[in-house]
PDB file of C-alpha atoms and ligand atoms in Angstrom:
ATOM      1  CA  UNK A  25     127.333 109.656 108.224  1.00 94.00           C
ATOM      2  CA  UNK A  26     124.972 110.375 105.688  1.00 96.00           C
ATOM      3  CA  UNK A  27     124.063 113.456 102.877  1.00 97.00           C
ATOM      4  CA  UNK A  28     122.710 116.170 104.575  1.00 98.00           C
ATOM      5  CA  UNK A  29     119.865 117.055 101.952  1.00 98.00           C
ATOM      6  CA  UNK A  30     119.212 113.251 101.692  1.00 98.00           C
ATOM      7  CA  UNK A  31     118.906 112.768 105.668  1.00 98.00           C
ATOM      8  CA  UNK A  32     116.684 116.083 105.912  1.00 98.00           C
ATOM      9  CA  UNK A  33     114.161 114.283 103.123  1.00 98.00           C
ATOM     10  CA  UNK A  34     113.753 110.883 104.432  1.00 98.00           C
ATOM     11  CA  UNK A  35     113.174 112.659 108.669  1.00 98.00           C
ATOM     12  CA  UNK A  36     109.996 114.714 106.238  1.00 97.00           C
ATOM     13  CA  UNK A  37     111.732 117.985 106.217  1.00 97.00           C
ATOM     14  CA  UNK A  38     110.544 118.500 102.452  1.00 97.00           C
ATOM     15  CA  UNK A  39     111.419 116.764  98.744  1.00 97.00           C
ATOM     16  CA  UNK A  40     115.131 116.791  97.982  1.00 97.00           C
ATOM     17  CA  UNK A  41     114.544 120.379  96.048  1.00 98.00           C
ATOM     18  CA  UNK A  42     113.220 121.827  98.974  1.00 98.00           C
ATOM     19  CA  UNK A  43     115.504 120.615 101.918  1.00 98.00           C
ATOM     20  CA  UNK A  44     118.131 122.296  99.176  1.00 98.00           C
ATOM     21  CA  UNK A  45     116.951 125.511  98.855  1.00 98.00           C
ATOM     22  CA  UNK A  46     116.259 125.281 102.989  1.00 98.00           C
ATOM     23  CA  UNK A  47     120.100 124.289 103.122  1.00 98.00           C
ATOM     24  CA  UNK A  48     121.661 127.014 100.511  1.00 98.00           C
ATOM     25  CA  UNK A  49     119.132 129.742 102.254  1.00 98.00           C
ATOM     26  CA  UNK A  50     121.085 128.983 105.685  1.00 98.00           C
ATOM     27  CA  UNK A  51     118.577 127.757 107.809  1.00 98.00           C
ATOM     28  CA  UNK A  52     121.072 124.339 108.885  1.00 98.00           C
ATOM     29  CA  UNK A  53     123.896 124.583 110.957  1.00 98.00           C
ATOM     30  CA  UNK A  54     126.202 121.809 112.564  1.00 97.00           C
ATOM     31  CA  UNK A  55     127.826 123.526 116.106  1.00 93.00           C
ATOM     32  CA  UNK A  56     126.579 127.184 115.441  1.00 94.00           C
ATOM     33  CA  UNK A  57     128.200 127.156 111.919  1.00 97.00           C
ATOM     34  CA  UNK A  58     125.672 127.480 108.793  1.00 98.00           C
ATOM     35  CA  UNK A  59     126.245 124.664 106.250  1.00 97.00           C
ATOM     36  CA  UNK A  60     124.982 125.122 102.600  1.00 97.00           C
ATOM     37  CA  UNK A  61     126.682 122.517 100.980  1.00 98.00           C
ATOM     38  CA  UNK A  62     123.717 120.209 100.503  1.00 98.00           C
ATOM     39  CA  UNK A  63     125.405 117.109  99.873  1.00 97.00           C
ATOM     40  CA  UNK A  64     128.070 116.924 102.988  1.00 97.00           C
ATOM     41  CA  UNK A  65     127.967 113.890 105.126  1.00 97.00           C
ATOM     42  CA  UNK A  66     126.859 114.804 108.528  1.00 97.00           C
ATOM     43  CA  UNK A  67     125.681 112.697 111.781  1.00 97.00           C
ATOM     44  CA  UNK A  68     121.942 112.602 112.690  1.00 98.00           C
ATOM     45  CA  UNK A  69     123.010 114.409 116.149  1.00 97.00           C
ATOM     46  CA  UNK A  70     124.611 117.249 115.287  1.00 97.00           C
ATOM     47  CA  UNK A  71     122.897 119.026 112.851  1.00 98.00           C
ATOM     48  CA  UNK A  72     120.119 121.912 113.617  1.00 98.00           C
ATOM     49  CA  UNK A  73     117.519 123.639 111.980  1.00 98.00           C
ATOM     50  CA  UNK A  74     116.830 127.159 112.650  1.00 97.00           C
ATOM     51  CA  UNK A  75     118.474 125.942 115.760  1.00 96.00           C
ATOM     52  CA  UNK A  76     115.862 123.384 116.716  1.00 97.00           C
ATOM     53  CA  UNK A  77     117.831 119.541 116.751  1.00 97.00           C
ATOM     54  CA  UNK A  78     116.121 117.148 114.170  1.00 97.00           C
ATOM     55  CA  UNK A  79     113.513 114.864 114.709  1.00 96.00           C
ATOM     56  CA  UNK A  80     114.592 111.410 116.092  1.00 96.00           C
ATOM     57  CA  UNK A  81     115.923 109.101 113.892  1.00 95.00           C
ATOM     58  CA  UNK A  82     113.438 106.589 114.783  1.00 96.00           C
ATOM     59  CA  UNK A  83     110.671 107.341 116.335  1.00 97.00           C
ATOM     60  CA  UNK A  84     108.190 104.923 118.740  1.00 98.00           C
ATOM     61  CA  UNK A  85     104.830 107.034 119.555  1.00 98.00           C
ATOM     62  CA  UNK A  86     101.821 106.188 121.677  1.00 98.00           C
ATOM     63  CA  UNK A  87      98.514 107.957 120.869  1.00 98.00           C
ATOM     64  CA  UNK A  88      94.993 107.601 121.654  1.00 98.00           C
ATOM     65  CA  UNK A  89      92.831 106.526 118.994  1.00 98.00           C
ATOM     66  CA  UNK A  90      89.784 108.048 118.767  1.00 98.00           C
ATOM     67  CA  UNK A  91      86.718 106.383 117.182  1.00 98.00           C
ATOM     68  CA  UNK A  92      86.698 107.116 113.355  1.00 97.00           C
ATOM     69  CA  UNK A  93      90.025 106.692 112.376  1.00 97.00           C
ATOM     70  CA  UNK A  94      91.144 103.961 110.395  1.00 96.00           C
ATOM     71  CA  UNK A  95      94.905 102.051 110.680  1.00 96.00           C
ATOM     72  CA  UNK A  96      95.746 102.123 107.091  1.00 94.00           C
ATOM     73  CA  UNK A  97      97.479 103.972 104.874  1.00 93.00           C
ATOM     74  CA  UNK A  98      95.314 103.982 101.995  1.00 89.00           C
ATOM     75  CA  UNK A  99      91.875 103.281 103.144  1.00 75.00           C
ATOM     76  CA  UNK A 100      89.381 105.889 102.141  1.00 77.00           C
ATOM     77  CA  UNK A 101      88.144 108.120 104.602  1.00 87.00           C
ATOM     78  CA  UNK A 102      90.346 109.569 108.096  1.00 96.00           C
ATOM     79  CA  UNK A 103      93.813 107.732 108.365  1.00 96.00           C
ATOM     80  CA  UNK A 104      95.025 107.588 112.251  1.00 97.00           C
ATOM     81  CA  UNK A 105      97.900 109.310 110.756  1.00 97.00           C
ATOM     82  CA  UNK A 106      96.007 112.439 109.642  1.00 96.00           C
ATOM     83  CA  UNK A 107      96.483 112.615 113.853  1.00 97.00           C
ATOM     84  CA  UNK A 108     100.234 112.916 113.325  1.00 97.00           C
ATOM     85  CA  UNK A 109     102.574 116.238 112.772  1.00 96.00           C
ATOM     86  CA  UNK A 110     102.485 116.743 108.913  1.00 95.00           C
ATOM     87  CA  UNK A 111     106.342 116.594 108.480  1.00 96.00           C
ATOM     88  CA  UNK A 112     106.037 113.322 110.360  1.00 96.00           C
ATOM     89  CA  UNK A 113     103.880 111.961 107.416  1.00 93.00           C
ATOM     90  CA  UNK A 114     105.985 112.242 104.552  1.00 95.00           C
ATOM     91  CA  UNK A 115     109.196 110.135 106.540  1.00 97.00           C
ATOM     92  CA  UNK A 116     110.404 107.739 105.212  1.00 97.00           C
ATOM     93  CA  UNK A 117     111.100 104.662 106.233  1.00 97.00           C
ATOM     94  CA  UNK A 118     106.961 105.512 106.937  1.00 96.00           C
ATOM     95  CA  UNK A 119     105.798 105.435 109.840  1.00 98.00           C
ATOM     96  CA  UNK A 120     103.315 102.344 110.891  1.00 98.00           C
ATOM     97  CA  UNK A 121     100.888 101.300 112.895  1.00 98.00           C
ATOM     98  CA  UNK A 122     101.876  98.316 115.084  1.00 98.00           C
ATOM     99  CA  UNK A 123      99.064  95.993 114.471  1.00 96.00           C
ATOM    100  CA  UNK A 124      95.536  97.590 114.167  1.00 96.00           C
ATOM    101  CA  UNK A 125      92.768  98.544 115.805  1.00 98.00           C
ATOM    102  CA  UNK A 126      88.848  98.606 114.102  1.00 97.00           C
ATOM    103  CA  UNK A 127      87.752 102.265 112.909  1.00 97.00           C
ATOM    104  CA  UNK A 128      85.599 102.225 115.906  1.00 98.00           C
ATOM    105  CA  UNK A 129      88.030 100.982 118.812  1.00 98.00           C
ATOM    106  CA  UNK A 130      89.371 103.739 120.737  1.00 98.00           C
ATOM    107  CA  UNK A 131      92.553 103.783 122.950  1.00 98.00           C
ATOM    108  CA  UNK A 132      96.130 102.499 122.873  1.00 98.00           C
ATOM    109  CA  UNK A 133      97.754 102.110 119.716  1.00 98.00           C
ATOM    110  CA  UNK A 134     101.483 101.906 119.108  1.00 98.00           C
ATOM    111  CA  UNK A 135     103.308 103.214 115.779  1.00 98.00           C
ATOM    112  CA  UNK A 136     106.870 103.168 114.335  1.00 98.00           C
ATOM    113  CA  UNK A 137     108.863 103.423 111.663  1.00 97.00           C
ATOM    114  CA  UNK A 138     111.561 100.225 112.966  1.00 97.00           C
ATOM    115  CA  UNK A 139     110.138  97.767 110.582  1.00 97.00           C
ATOM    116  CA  UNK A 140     111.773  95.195 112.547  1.00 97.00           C
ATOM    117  CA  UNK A 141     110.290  96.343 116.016  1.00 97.00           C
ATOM    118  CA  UNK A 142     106.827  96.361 114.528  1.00 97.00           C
ATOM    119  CA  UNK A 143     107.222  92.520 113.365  1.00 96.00           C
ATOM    120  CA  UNK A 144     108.638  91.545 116.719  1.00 95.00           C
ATOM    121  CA  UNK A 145     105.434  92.972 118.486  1.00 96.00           C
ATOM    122  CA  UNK A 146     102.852  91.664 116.096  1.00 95.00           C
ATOM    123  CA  UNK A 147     104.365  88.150 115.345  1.00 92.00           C
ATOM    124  CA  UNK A 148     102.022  85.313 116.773  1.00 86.00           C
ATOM    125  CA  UNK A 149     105.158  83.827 118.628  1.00 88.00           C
ATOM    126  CA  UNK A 150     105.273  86.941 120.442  1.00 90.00           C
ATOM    127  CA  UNK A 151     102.378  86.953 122.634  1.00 93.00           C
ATOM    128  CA  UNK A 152     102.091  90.324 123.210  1.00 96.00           C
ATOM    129  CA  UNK A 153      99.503  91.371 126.101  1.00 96.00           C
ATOM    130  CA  UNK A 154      96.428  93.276 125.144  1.00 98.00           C
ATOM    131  CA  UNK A 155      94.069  94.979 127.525  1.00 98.00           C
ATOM    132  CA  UNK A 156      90.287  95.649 126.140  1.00 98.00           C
ATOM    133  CA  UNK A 157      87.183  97.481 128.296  1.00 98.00           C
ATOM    134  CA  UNK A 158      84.237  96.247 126.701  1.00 98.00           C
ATOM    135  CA  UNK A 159      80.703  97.267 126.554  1.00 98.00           C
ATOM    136  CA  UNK A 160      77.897  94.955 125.731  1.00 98.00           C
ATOM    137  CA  UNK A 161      74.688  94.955 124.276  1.00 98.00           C
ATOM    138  CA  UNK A 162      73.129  91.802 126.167  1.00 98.00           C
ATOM    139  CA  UNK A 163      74.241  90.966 129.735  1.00 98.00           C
ATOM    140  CA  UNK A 164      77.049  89.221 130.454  1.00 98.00           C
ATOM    141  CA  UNK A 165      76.012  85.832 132.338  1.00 96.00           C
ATOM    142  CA  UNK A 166      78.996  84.758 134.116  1.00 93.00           C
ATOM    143  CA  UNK A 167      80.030  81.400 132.443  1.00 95.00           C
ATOM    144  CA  UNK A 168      81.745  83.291 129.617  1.00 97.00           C
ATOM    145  CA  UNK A 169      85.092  83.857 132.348  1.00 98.00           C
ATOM    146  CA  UNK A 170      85.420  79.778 131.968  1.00 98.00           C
ATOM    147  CA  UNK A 171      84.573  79.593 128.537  1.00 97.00           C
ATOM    148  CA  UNK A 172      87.406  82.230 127.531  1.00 98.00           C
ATOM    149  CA  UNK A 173      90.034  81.605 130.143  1.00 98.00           C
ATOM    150  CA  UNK A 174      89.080  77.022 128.588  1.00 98.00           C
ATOM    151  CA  UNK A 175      91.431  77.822 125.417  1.00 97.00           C
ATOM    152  CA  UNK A 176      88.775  76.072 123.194  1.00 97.00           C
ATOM    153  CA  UNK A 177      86.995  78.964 122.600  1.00 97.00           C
ATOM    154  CA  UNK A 178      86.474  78.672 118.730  1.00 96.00           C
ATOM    155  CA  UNK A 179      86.440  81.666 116.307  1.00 96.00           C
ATOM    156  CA  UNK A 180      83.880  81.198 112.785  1.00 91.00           C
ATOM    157  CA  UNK A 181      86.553  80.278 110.176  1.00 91.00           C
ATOM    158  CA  UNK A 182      89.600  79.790 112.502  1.00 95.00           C
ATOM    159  CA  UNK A 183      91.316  75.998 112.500  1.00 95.00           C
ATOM    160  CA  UNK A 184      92.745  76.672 116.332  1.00 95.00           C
ATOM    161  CA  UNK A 185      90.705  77.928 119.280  1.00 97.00           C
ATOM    162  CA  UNK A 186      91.516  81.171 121.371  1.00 97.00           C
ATOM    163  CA  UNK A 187      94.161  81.232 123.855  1.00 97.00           C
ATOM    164  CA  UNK A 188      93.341  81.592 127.135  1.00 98.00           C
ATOM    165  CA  UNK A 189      92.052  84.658 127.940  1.00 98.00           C
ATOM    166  CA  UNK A 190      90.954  86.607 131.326  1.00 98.00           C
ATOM    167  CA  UNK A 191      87.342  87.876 131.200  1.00 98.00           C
ATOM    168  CA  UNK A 192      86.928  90.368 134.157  1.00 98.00           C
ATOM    169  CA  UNK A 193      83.235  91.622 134.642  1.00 98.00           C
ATOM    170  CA  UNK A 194      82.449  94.600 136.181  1.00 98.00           C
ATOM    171  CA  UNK A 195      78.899  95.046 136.050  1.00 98.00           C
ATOM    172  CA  UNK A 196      76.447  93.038 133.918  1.00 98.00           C
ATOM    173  CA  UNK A 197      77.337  95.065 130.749  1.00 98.00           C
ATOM    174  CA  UNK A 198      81.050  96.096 131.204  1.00 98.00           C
ATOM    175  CA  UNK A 199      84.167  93.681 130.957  1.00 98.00           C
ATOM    176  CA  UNK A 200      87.886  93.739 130.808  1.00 98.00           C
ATOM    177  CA  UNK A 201      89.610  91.213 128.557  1.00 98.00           C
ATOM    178  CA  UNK A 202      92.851  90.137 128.505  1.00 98.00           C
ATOM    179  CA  UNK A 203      94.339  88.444 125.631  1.00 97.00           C
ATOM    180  CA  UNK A 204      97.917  87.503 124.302  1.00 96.00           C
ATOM    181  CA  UNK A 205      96.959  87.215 121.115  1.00 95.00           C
ATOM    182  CA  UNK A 206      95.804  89.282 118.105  1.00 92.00           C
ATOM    183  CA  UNK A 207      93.216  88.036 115.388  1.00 94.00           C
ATOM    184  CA  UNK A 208      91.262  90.313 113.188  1.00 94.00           C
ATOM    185  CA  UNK A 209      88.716  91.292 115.111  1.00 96.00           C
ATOM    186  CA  UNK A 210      89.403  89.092 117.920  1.00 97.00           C
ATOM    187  CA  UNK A 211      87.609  90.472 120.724  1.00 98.00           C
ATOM    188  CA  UNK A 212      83.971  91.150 118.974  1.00 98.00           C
ATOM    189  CA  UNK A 213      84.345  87.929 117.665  1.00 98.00           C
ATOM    190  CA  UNK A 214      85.017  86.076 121.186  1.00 98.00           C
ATOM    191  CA  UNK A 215      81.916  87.922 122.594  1.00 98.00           C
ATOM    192  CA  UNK A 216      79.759  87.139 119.505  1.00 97.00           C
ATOM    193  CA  UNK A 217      80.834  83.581 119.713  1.00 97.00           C
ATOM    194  CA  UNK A 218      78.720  83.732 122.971  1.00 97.00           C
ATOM    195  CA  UNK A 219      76.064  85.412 121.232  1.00 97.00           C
ATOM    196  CA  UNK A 220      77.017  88.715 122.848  1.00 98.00           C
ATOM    197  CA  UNK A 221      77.995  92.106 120.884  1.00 98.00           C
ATOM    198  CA  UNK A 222      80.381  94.518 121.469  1.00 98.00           C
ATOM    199  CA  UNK A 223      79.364  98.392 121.576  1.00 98.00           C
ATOM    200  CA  UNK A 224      82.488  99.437 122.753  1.00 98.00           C
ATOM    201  CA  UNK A 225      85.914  98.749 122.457  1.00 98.00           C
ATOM    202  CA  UNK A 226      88.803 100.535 123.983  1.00 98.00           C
ATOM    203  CA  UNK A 227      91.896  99.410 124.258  1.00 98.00           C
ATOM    204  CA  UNK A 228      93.939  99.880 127.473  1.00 98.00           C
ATOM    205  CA  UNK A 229      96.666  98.657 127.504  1.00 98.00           C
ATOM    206  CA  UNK A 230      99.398  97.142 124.668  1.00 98.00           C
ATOM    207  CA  UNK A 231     102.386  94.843 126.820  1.00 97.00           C
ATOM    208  CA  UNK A 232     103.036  97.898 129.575  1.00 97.00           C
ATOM    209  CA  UNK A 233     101.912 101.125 127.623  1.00 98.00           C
ATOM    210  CA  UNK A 234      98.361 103.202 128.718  1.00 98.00           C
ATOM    211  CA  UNK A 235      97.121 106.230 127.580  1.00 98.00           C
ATOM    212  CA  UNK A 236      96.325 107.258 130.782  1.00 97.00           C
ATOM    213  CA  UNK A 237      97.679 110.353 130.474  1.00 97.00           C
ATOM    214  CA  UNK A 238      96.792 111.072 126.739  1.00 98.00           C
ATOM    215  CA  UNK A 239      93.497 112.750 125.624  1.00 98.00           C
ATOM    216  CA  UNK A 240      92.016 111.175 122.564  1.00 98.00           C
ATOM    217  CA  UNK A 241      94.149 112.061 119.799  1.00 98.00           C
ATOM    218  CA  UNK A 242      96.841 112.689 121.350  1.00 98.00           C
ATOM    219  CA  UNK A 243     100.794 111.020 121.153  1.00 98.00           C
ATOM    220  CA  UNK A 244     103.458 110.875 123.254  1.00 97.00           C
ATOM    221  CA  UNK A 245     107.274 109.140 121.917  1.00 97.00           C
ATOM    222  CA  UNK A 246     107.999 106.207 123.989  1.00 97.00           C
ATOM    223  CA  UNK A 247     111.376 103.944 123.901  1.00 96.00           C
ATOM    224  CA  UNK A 248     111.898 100.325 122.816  1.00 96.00           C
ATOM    225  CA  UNK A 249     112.456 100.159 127.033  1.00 96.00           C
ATOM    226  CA  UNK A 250     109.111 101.409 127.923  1.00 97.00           C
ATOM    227  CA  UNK A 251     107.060  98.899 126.040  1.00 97.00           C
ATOM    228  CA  UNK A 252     108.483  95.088 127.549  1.00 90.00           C
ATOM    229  CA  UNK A 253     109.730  94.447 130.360  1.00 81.00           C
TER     230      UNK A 253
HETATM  231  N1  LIG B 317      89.427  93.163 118.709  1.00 68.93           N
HETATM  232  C1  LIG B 317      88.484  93.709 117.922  1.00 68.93           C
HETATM  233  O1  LIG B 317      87.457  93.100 117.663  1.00 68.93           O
HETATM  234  N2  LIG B 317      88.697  94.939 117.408  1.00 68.93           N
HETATM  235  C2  LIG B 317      89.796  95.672 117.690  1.00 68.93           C
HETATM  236  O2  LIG B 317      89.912  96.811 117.221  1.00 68.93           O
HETATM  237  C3  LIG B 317      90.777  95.102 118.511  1.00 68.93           C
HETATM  238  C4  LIG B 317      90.566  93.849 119.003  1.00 68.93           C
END
């Protein structure tokens, strides 16, 4: 059980003076009866607005990234979660990305407001799988699939080497990579290390969610369930 006008401000719904007036103006009901007492303790469940049920308690999403969007909250310029409903921005707990991805680096990214979910999936212990389509500027020549599947693959300025990882190549210019890991930058720094470059990055896949079905900039909720097995 918690106060209604202090459950209604940390789910976005407005500041406490706000969710108030919404409250005393009749706009909340619990089981088709209006409740304007702002401060009564009410479950999560039950309560409606304008006969819509609230937003989830917790929320998991999926989304898209497109290219140009950065995974902070106070970076200068367009925040991935500019991409978000607007009520959904002023939650709090806030909602977070679950590890990053580069401005440029399109595709899967998870977010959450469970700070303890987000640690889980972005501890080093974890070993979370990562899919990444690449594109390069030089062609690939075919001993980098050893080289990053060895696990001595070192980084510039890291004390261990990579983990294993599965290089896939598709043509001369296009690869999958597969990694269990998550450094900054990690995957233009494995191809630079063999004096490739990246032009592309998209990520496809974080442990079993796609965006398959999501056009860029779009979200989807998903459940603890969906994302390991
Ligand atoms: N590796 C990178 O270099 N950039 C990303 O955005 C993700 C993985």
């Amino acid at each position: 059980m918690e106060r209604l006008d202090k459950m209604l401000t940390s789910l976005g719904y407005g500041s406490r003076k706000e969710v108030q007036t919404m409250i005393k103006n009749g706009h909340v009901s619990i089981n088709g009866i209006v409740i304007r007492n702002v401060s009564q303790k009410v479950e999560h469940d039950e309560v409606m607005i304008d006969g819509e049920k609230l937003d989830p308690k917790s929320l998991i999403i999926v989304l898209n990234k497109p290219s140009g969007y950065v995974c902070s909250h106070d970076d200068a310029g367009r925040l991935i979660y500019s991409l978000l409903p607007l009520r959904w921005q002023y939650r709090n707990p806030k909602i977070s990305t679950i590890g990053r991805l580069d401005s440029d680096t399109t595709g899967v990214i998870l977010l959450t407001d469970d700070g303890k979910l987000n640690h889980e999936l972005t501890s080093p212990k974890k070993h979370v799988r990562k899919l990444y389509e690449v594109m390069l500027a030089s062609p690939l020549s075919g001993n980098e699939v050893e080289l990053f599947a060895s696990g001595e693959l070192m980084l510039r300025g890291d004390e261990k080497p990579c983990m294993s990882a599965k290089l896939t190549i598709l043509d001369p210019y296009h690869a999958t990579v597969e990694l269990y890991e998550g450094r900054y930058h990690q995957v233009k720094r494995m191809f630079a290390a063999v004096g490739n470059k990246v032009i592309k990055l998209h990520r496809k896949r974080f442990a079993n969610i796609d965006v398959d079905e999501l056009k860029e900039g779009e979200f989807r909720i998903i459940s603890k369930e969906d994302i390991l097995d």
